[in-house]
C-alpha positions as protocol buffer text, in pm:
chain_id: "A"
residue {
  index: 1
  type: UNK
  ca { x: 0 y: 0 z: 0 }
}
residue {
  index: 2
  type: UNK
  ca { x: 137 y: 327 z: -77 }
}
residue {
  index: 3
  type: UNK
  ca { x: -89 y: 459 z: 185 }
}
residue {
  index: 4
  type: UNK
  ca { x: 13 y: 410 z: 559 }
}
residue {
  index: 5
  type: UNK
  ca { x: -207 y: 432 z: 833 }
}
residue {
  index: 6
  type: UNK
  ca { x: -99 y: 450 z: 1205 }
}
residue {
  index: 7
  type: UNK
  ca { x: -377 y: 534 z: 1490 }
}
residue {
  index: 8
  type: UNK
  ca { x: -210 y: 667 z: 1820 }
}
residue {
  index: 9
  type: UNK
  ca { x: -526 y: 708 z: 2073 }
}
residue {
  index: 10
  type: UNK
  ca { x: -808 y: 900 z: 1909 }
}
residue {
  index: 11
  type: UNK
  ca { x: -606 y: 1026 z: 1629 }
}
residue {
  index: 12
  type: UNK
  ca { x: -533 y: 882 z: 1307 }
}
residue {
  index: 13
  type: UNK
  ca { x: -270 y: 972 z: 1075 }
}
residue {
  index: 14
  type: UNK
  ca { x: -251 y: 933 z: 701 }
}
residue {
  index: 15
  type: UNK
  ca { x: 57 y: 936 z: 530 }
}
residue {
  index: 16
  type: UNK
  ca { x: 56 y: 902 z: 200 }
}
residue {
  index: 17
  type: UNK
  ca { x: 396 y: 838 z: -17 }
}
residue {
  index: 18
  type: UNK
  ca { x: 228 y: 906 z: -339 }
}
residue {
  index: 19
  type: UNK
  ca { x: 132 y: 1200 z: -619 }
}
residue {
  index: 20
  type: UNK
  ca { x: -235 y: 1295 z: -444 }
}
residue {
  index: 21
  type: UNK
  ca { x: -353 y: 1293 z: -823 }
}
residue {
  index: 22
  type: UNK
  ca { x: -589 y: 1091 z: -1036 }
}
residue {
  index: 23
  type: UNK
  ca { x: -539 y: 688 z: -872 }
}
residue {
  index: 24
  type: UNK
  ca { x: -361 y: 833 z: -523 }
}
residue {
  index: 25
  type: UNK
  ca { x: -622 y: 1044 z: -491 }
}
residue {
  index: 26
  type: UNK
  ca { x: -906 y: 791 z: -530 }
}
residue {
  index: 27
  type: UNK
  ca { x: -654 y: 546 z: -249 }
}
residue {
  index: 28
  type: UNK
  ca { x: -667 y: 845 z: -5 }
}
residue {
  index: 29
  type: UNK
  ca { x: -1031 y: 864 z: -16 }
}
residue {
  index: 30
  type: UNK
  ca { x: -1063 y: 512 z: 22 }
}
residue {
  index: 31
  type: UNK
  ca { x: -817 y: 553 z: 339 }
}
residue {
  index: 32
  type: UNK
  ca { x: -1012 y: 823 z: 490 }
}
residue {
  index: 33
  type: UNK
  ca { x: -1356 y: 655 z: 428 }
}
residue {
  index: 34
  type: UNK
  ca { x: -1233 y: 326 z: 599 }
}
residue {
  index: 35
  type: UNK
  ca { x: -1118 y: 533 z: 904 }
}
residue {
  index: 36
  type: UNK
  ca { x: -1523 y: 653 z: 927 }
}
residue {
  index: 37
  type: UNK
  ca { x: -1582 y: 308 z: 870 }
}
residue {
  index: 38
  type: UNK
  ca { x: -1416 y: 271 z: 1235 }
}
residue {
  index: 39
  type: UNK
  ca { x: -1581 y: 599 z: 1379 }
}
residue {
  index: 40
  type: UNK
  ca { x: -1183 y: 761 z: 1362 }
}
residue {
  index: 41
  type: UNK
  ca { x: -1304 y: 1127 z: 1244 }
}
residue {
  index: 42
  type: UNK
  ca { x: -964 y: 1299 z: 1426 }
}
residue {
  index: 43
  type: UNK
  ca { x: -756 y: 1265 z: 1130 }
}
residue {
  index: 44
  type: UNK
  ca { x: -366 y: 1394 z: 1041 }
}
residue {
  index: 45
  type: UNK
  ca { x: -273 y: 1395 z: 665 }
}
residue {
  index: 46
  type: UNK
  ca { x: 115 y: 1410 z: 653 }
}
residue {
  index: 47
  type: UNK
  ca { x: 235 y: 1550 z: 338 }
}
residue {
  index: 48
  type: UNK
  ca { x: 590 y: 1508 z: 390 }
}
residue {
  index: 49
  type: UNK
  ca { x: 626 y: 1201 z: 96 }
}
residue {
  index: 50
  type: UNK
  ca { x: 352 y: 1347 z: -123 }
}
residue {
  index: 51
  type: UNK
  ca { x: 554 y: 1516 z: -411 }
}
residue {
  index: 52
  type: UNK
  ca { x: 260 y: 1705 z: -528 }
}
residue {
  index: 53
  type: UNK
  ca { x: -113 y: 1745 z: -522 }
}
residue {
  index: 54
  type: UNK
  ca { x: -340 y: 1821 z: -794 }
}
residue {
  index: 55
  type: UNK
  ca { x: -691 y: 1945 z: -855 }
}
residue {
  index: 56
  type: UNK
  ca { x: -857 y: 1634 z: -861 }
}
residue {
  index: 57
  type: UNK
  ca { x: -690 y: 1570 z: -500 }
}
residue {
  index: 58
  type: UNK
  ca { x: -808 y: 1902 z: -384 }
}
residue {
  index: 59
  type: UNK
  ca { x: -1129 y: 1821 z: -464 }
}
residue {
  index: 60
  type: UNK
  ca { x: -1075 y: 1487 z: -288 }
}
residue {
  index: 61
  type: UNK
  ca { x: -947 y: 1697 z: 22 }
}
residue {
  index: 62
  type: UNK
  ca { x: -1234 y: 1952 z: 0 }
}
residue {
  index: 63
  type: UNK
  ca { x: -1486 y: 1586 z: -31 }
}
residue {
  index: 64
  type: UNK
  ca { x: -1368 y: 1410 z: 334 }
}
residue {
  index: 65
  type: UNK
  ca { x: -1329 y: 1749 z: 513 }
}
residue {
  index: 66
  type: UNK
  ca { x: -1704 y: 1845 z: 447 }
}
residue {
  index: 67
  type: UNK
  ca { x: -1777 y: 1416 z: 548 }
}
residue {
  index: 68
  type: UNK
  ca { x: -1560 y: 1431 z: 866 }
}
residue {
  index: 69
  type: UNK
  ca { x: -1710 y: 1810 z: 1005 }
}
residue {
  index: 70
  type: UNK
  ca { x: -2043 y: 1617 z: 929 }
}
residue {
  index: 71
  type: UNK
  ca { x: -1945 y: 1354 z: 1149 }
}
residue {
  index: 72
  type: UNK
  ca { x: -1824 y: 1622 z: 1434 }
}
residue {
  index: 73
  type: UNK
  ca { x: -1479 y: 1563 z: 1335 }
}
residue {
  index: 74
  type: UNK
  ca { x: -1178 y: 1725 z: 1152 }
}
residue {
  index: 75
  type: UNK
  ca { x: -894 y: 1674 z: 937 }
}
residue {
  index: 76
  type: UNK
  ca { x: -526 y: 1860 z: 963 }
}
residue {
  index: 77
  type: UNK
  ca { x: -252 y: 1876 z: 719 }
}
residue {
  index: 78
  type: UNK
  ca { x: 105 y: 1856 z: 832 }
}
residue {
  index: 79
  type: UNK
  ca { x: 454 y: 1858 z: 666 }
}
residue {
  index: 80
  type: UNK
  ca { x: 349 y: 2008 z: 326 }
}
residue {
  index: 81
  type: UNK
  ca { x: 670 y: 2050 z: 111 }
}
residue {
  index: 82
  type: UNK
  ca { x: 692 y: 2361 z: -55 }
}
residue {
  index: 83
  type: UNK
  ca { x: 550 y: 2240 z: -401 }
}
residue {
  index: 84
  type: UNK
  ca { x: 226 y: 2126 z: -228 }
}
residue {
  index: 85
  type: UNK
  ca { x: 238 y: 2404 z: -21 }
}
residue {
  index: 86
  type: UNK
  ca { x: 242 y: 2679 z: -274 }
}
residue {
  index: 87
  type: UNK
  ca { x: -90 y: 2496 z: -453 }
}
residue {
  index: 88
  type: UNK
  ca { x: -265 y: 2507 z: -85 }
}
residue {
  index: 89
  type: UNK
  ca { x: -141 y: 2875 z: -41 }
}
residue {
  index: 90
  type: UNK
  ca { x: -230 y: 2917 z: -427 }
}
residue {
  index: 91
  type: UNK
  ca { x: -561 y: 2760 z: -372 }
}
residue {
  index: 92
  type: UNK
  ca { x: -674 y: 2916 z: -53 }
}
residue {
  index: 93
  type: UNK
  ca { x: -685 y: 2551 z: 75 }
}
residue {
  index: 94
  type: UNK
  ca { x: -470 y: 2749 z: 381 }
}
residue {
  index: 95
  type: UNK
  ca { x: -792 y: 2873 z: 514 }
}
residue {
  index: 96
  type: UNK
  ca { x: -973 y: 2600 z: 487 }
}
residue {
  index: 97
  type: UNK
  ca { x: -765 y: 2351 z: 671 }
}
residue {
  index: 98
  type: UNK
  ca { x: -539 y: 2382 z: 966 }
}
residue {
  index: 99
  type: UNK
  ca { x: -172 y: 2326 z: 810 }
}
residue {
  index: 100
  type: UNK
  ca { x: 138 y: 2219 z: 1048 }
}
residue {
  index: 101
  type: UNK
  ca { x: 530 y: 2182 z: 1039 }
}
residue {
  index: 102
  type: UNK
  ca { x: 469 y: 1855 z: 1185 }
}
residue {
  index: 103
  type: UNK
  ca { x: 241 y: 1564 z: 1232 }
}
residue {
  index: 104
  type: UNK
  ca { x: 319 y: 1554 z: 1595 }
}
residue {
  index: 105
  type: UNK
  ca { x: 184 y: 1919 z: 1639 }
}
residue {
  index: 106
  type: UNK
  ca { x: -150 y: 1849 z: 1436 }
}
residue {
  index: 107
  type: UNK
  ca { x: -219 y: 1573 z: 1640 }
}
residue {
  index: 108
  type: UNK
  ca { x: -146 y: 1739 z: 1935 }
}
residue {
  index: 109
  type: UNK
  ca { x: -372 y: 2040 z: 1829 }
}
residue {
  index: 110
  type: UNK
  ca { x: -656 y: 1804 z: 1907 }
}
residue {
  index: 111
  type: UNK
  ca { x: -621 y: 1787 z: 2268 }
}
């Protein structure tokens, strides 16, 4: 799986090592929905192997962040690199999601 998953508590964090584009995109979504699957709506995305993100993942991103606030819960984005974080700067993603330096302090911002 190019996808790993690792829950720690209540949170769960996503890392994905792949392009968030076209078929990563569609495996992140399928990540995410299995962790509702499991009632685990506290989730990190870690960004730090993703080499770039592209519109169809943004609209995947923008798709589980309106499920999870549904489901009272939220998703944070940690370690962009600066490619994928010029295209959430770029793409006022920035204000829509709470972006960290590092997983550990989006999990933390939970508590």
């Amino acid at each position: 799986m190019k996808i790993k998953k690792n829950k720690i508590g209540v949170i769960s964090y996503i890392e994905p090592e792949i392009p968030i584009a076209s078929e990563g995109a569609k495996e992140l979504k399928n990540v995410i929905e299995d962790c509702f699957k499991e009632s685990e709506y506290k989730i990190v995305i870690n960004f730090s192997s993703v080499p770039y993100i592209d519109s169809e993942g943004l609209e995947t991103l923008l798709d589980i962040l309106g499920e999870v606030r549904k489901k009272g819960g939220s998703i944070k984005i940690s370690d962009p690199n600066p490619v994928c974080n010029d295209i959430f700067t770029a793409s006022r993603f920035d204000t829509l999601f709470e972006i960290y330096r590092s997983a550990e302090k989006a999990g933390r911002s939970f508590l």
